[in-house]
CSV table of C-alpha atoms and ligand atoms in Angstrom, one decimal:
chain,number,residue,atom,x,y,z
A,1,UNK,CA,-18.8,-27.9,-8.5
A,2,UNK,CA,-19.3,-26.6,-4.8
A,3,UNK,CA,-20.9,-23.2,-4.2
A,4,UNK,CA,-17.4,-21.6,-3.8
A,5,UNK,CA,-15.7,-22.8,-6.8
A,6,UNK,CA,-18.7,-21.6,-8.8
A,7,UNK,CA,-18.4,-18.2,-6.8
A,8,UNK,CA,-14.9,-18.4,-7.8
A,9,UNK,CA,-14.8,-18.6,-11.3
A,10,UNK,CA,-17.2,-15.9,-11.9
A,11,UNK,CA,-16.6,-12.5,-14.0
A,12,UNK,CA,-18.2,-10.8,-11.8
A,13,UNK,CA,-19.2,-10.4,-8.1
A,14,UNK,CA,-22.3,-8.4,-6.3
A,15,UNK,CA,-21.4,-7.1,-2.9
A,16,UNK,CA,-22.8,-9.9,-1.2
A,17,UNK,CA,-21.1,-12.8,-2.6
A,18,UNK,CA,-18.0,-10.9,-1.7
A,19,UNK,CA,-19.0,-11.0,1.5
A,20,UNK,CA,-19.9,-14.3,1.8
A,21,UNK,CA,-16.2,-15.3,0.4
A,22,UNK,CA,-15.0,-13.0,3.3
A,23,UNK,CA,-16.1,-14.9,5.9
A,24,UNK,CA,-16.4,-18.3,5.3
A,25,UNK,CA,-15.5,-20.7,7.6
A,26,UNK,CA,-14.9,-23.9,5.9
A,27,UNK,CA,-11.0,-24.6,5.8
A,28,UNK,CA,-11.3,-26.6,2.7
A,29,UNK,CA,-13.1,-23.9,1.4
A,30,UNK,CA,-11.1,-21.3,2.5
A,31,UNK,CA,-8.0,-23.3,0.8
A,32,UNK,CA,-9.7,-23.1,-2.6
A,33,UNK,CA,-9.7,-19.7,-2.4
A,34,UNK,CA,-6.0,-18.9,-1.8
A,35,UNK,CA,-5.3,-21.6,-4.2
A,36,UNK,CA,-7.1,-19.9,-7.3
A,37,UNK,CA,-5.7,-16.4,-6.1
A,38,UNK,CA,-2.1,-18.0,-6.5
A,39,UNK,CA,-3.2,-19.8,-10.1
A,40,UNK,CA,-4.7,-16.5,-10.8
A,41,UNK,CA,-1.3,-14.8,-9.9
A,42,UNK,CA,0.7,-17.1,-11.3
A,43,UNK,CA,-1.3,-17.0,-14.8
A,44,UNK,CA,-1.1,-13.1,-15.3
A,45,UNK,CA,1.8,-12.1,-13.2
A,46,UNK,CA,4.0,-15.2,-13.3
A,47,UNK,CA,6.1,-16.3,-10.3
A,48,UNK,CA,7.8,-12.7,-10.0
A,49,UNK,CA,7.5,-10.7,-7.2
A,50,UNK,CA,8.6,-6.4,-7.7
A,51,UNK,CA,10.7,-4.9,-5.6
A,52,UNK,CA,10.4,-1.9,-3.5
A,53,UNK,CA,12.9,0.1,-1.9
A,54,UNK,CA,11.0,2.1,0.5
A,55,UNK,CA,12.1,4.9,2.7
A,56,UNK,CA,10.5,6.9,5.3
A,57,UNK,CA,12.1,10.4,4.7
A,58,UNK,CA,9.9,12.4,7.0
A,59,UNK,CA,7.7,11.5,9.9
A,60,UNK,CA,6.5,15.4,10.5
A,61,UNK,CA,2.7,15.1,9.9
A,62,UNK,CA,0.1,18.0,9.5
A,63,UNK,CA,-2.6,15.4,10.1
A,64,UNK,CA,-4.1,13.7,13.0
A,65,UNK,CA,-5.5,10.6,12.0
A,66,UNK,CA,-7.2,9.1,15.0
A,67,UNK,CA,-5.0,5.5,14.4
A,68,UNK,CA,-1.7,6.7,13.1
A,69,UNK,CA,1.3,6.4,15.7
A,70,UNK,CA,3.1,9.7,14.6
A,71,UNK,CA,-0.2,11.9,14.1
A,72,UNK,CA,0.8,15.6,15.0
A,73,UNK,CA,-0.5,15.6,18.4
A,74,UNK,CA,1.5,13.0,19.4
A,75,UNK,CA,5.3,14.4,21.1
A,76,UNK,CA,8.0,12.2,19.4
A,77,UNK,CA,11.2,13.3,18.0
A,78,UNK,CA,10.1,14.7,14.6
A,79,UNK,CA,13.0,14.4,11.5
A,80,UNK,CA,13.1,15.1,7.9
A,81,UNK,CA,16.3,13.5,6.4
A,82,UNK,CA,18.1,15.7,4.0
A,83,UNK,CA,17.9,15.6,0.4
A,84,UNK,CA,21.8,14.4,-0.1
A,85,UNK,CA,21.2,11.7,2.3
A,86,UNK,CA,17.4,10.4,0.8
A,87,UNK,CA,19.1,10.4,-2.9
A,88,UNK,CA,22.2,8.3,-1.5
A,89,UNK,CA,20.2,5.4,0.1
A,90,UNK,CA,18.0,5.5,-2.7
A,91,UNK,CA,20.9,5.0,-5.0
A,92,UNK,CA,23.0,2.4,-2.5
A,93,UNK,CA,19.7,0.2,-3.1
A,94,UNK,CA,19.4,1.2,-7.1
A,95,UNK,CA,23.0,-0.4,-7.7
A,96,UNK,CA,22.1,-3.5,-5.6
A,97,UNK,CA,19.1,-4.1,-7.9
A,98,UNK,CA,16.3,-2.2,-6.6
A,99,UNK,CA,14.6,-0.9,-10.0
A,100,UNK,CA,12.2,0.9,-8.1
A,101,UNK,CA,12.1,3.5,-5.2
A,102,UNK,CA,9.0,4.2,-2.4
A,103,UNK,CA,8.9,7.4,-0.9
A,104,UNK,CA,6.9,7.6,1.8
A,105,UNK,CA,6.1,10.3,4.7
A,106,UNK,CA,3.6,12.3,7.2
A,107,UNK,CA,1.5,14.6,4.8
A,108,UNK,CA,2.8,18.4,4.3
A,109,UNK,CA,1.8,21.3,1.7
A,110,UNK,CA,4.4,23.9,3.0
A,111,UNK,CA,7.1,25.0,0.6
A,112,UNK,CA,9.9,23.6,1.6
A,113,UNK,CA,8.4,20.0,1.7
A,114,UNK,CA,7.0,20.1,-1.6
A,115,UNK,CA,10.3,21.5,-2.9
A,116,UNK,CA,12.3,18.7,-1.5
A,117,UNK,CA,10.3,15.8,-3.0
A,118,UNK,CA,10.5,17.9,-6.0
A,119,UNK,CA,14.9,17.8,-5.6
A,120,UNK,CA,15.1,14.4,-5.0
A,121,UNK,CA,12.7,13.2,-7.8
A,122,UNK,CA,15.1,15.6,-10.5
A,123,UNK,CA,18.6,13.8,-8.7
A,124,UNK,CA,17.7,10.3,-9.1
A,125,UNK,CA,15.9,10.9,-12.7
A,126,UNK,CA,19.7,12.4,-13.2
A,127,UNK,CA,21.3,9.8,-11.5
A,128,UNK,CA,19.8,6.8,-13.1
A,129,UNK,CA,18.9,8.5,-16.3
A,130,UNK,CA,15.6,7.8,-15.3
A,131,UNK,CA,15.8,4.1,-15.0
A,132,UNK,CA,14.3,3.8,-11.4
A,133,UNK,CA,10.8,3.7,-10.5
A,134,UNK,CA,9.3,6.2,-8.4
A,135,UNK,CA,5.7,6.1,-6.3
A,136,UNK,CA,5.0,8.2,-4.0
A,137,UNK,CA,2.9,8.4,-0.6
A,138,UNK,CA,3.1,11.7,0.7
A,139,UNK,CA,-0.6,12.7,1.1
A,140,UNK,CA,-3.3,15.0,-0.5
A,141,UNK,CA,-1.8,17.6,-2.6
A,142,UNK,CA,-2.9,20.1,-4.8
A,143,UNK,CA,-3.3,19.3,-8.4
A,144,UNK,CA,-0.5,21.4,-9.6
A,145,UNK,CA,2.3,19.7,-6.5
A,146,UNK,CA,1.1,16.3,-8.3
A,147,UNK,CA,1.6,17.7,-11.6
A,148,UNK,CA,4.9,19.2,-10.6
A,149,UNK,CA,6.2,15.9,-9.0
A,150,UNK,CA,5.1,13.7,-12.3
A,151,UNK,CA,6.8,16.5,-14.8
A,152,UNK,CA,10.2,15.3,-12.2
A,153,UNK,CA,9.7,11.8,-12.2
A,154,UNK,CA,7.3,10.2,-10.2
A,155,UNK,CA,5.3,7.9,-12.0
A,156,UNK,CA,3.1,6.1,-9.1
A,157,UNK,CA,1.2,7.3,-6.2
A,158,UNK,CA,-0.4,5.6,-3.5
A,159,UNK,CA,-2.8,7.2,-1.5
A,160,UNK,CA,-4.5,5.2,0.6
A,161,UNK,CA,-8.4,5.9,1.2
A,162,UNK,CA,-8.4,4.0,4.2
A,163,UNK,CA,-11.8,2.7,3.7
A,164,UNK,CA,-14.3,3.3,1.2
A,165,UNK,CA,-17.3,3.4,4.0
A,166,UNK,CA,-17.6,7.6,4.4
A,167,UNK,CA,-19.3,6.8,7.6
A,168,UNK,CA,-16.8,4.5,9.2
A,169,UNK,CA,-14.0,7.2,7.7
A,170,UNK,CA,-16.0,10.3,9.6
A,171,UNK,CA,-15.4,7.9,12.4
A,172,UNK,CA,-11.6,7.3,12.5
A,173,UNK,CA,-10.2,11.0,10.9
A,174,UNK,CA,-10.7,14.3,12.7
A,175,UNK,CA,-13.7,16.0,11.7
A,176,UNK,CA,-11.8,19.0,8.7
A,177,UNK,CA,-10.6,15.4,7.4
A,178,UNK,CA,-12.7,14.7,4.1
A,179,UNK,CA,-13.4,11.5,2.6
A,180,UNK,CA,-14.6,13.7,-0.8
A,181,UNK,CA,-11.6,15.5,-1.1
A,182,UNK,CA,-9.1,12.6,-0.8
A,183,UNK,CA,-11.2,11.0,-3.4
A,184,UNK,CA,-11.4,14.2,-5.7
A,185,UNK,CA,-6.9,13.7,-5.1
A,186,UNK,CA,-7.2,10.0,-6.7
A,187,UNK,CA,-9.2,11.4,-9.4
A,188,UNK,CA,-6.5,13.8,-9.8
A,189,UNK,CA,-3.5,11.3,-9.9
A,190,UNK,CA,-5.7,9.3,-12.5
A,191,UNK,CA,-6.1,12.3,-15.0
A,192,UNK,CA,-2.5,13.3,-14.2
A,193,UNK,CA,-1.5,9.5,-15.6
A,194,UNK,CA,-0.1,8.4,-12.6
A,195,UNK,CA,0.0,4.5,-11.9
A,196,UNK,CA,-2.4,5.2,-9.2
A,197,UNK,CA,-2.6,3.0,-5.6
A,198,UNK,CA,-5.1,3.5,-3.3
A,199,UNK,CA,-5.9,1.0,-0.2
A,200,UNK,CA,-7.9,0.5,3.4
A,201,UNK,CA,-7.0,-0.8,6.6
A,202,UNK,CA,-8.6,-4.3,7.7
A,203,UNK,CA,-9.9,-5.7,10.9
A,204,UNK,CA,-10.7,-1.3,12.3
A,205,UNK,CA,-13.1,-0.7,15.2
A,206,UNK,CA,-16.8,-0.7,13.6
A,207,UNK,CA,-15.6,-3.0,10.3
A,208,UNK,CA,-17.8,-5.3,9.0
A,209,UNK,CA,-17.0,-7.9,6.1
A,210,UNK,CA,-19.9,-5.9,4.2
A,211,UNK,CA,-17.3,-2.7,4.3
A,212,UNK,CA,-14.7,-4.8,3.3
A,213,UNK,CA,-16.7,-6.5,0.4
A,214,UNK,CA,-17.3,-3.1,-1.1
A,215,UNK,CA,-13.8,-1.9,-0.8
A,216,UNK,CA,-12.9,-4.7,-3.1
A,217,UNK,CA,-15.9,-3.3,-5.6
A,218,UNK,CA,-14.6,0.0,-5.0
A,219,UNK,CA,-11.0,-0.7,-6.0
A,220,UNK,CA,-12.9,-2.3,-9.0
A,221,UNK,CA,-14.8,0.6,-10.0
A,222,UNK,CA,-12.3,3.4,-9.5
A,223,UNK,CA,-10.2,0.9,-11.9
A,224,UNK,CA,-6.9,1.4,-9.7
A,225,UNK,CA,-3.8,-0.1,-10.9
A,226,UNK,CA,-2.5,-0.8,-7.7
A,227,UNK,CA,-3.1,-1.5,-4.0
A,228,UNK,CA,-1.3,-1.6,-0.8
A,229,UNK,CA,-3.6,-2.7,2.1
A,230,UNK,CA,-3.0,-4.3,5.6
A,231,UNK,CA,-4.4,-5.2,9.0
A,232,UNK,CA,-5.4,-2.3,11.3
A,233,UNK,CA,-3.1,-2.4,14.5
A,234,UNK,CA,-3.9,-0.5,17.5
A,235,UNK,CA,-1.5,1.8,19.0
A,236,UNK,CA,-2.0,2.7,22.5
A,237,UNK,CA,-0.9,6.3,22.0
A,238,UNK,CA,-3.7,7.2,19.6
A,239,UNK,CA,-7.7,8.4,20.1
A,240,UNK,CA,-8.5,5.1,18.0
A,241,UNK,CA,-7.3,2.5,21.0
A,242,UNK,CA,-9.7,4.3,22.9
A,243,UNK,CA,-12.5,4.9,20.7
A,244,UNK,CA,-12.7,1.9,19.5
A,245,UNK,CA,-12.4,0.1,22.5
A,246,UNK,CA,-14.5,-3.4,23.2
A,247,UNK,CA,-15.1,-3.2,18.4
A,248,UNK,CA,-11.4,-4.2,17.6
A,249,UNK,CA,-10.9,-7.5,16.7
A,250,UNK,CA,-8.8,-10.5,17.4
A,251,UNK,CA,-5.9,-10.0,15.7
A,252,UNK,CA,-5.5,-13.1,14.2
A,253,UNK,CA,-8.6,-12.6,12.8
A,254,UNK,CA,-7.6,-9.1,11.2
A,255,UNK,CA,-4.5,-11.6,10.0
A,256,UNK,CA,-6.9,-14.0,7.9
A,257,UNK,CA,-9.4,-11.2,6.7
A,258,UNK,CA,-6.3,-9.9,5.4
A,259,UNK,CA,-5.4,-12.6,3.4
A,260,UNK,CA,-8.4,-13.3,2.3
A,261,UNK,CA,-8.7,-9.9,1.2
A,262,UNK,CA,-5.4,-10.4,-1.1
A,263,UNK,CA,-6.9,-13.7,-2.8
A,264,UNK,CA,-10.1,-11.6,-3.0
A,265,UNK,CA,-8.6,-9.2,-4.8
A,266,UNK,CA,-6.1,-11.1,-7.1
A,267,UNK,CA,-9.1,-12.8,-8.2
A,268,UNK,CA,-11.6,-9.8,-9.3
A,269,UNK,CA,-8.4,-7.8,-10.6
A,270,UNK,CA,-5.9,-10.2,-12.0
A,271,UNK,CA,-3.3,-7.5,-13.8
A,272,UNK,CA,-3.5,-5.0,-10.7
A,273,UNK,CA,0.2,-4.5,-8.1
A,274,UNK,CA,-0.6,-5.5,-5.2
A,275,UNK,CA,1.8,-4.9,-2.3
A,276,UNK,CA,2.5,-7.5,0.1
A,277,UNK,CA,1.6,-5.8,3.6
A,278,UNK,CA,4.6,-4.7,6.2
A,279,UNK,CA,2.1,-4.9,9.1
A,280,UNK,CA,1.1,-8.3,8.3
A,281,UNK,CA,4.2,-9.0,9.8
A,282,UNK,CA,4.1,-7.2,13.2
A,283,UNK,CA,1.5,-10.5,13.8
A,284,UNK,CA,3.1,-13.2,11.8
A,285,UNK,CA,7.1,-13.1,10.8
A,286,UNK,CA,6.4,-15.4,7.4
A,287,UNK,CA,2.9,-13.1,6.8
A,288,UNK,CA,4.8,-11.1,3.9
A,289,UNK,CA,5.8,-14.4,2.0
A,290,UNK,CA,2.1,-16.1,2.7
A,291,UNK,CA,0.5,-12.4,1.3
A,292,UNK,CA,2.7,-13.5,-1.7
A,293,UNK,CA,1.4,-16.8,-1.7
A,294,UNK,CA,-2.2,-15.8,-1.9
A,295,UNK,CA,-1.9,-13.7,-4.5
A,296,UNK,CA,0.3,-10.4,-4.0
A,297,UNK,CA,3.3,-9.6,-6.3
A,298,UNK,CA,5.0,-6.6,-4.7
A,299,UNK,CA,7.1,-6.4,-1.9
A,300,UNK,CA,8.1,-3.2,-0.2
A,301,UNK,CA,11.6,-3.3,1.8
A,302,UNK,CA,12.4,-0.7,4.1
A,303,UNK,CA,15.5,1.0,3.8
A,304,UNK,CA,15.3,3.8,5.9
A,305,UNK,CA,18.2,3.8,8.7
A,306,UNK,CA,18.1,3.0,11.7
A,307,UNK,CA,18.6,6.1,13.6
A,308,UNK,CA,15.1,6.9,12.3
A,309,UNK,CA,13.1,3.2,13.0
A,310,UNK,CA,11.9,4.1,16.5
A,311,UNK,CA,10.5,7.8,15.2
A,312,UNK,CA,8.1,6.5,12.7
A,313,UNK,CA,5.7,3.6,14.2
A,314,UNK,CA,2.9,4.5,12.9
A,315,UNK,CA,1.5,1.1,14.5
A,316,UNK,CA,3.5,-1.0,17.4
A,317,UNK,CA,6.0,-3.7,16.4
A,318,UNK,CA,7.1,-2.5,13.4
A,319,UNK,CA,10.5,-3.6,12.7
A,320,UNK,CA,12.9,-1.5,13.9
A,321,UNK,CA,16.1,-3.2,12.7
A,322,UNK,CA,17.6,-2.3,9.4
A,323,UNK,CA,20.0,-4.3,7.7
A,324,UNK,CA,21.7,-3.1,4.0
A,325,UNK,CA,19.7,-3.3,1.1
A,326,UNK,CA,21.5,-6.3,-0.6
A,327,UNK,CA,20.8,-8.1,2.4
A,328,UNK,CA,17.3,-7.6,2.5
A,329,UNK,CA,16.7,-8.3,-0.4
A,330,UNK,CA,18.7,-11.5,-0.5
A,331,UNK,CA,17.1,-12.4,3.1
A,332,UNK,CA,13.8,-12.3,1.7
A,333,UNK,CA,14.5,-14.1,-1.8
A,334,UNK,CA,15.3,-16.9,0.7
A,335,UNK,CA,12.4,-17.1,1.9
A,336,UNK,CA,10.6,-17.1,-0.9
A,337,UNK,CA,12.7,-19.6,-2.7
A,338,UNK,CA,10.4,-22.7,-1.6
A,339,UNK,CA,7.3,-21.2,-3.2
A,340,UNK,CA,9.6,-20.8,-6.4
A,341,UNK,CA,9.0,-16.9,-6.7
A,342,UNK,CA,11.8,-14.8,-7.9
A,343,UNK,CA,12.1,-11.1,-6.6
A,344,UNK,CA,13.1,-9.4,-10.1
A,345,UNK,CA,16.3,-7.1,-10.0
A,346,UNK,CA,16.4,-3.6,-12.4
A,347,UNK,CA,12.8,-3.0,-13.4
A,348,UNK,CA,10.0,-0.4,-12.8
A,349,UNK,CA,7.7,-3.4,-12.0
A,350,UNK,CA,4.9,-1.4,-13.7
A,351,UNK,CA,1.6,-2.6,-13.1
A,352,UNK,CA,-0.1,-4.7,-16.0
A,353,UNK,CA,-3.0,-3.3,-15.8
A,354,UNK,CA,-1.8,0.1,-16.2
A,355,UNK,CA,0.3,-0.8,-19.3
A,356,UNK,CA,-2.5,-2.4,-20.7
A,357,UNK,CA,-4.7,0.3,-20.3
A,358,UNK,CA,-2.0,2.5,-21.9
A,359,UNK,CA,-1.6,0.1,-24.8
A,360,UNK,CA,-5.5,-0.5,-25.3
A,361,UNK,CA,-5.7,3.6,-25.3
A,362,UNK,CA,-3.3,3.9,-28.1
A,363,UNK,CA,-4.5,0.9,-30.2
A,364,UNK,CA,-8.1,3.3,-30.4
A,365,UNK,CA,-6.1,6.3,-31.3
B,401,5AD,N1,-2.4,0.2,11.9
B,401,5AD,C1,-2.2,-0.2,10.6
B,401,5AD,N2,-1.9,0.7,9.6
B,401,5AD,C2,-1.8,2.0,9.9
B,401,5AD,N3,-1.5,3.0,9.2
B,401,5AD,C3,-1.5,4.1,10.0
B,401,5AD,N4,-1.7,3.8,11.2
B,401,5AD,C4,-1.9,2.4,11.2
B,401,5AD,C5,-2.3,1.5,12.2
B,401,5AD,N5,-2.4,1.8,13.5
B,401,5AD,C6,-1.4,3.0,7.7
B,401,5AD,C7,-2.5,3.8,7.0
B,401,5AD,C8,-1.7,4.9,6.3
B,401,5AD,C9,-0.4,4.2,6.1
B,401,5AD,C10,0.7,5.2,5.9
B,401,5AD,O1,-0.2,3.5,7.3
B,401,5AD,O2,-3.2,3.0,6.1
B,401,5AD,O3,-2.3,5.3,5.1
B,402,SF4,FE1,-0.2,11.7,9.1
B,402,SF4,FE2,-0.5,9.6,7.3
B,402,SF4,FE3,-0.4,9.2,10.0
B,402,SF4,FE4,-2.5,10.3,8.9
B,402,SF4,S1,-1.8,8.2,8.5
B,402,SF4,S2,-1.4,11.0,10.8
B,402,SF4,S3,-1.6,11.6,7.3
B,402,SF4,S4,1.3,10.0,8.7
């Protein structure tokens, strides 16, 4: 067997043979990776692919992370869609056979924010007696606004760690921006029994394949159930563009990493979610159904309406067309149709390694 197959089909991997898979060069090689992601995918997770409907509620941000397109500083039209109108999109996708809802937004502690999440969670748990899935991705929090949005509903989180290199994280957040206390949150959402997400951003200023070897041991030790990770895409409106000037790389490059970051992953954590990347697309139209092909089993479409598209680019070329839910939805099951994956209608799409856990806890008891 060659040297990669034998790395492969190991149990285990040490930092550096992560990082060698990373950044190999060897298109056959290279091949047999992506190849045993999908076997690896199709083996645990079958040829099923969870849908999302995600919506972008708020783009009003207390935060000014050096890379994000609609960090405070930044002067943009700032909205925060009503509760009525978040719970009626949310329930124009449930009846076309979205089982599970995304809510995603800028991060806020204020009342009024925390309040509304808290209104909408209560509606749809009324409105679909509980039946659709719920993650949220609105930020740090303090332990009693997580445990006040799981008592309503939500039953997933993702909060993204950006990268687990504290360094390279002092480096892209503002300085009262701390990589232990968004850590100390994701210990939080664990204890609280949230399906917990966390994820990083590939192919940033100062990145080497090193980092991105240990965020794949990191996901491993924290024992997250799912992750939603992408390639880093400079925005010329942000301190980043600047910053990191002259250390960004190509961004087909950031493309491959990224998909060999998937396979990476599907491989060391076979029963984990892992979300098919919207930015991939902003470089390749078919990158969300080749993310799927290497290995991811979630896919995320964005609902939000129009009228709000051009206020929340958090990176450049993100879609700004929106077209109705059962469209979407059937639009992308086209695609995926020659890689015989099926996007499954009415369910959670609860990650297998969560409800394993569960199941294993039990069993002990
Ligand atoms: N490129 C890619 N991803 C970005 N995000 C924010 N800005 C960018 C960018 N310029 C991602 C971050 C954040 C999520 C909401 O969007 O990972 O957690
Ligand atoms: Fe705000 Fe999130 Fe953007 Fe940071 S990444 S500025 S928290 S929206």
């Amino acid at each position: 067997m060659s040297l990669v197959k034998n790395l492969l089909s190991q149990k285990k991997w040490t930092v550096n043979e992560l990082e060698y898979l990373l950044t190999m060069k060897d298109s056959g090689d290279i091949l047999n990776l992506y190849q045993k992601a999908y076997e690896v995918k199709k083996r645990y997770i079958g040829q099923r692919v969870s849908l999302r409907a995600l919506i972008e509620f708020s783009n009003s941000c207390q935060k000014n992370c050096y890379y994000c397109g609609i960090r405070q500083e930044n002067h943009l039209s700032r909205y925060t869609m009503k509760r009525e109108e978040i719970v009626d999109c949310l329930l124009e996708s449930y009846q076309q056979g979205y089982g599970s809802a995304v809510l995603q937004s800028g991060e806020r502690q204020d009342s009024f924010f925390i309040n509304l999440v808290g209104d909408v969670l209560c509606d749809l748990r009324e409105a679909t007696e509980g039946k659709m899935g719920v993650t949220l991705s609105t930020g740090e929090q303090s332990e009693e606004v997580y445990q006040m949005w799981r008592e309503k509903g939500a039953h997933r989180y993702l909060l993204r760690m950006e990268t687990s290199n504290r360094e390279l994280f002092k480096k892209i957040h503002p300085e009262n921006d701390s990589f232990t206390e968004r850590l100390k949150s994701l210990t939080t959402l664990k204890k609280l029994n949230y399906q917990t997400g966390t994820g990083v951003m590939i192919g940033l200023p100062w990145q080497s394949a090193f980092d991105l070897a240990n965020d794949l041991l990191f996901f491993q030790e924290q024992d997250i159930d799912m992750v939603g990770m992408g390639p880093y895409l400079a925005h010329h409106e942000t301190p980043l563009a600047e910053l990191g000037r002259g250390f960004i790389p190509d961004k087909q490059d950031s493309y491959y990493l990224t998909l060999k970051m998937m396979a990476l992953l599907r491989i060391i954590m076979p029963t984990i979610n892992i979300a098919s990347p919207t930015a991939l697309e902003s470089i390749n139209t078919e990158g969300r159904i080749e993310a799927i092909s290497v290995g991811a089993n979630v896919i995320m479409l964005n609902i939000t309406p129009t009228q709000y598209r051009q206020s929340y680019q958090l990176y450049p070329k993100k879609s700004l067309t929106s077209l109705a839910p059962l469209s979407l939805r059937k639009a992308i099951q086209k695609k995926l149709d020659p890689l015989g994956e099926k996007l499954i209608l009415g369910e959670r799409g609860d990650a297998l390694h969560y409800t394993e856990g569960i199941n294993k806890k039990e069993g002990l008891r």
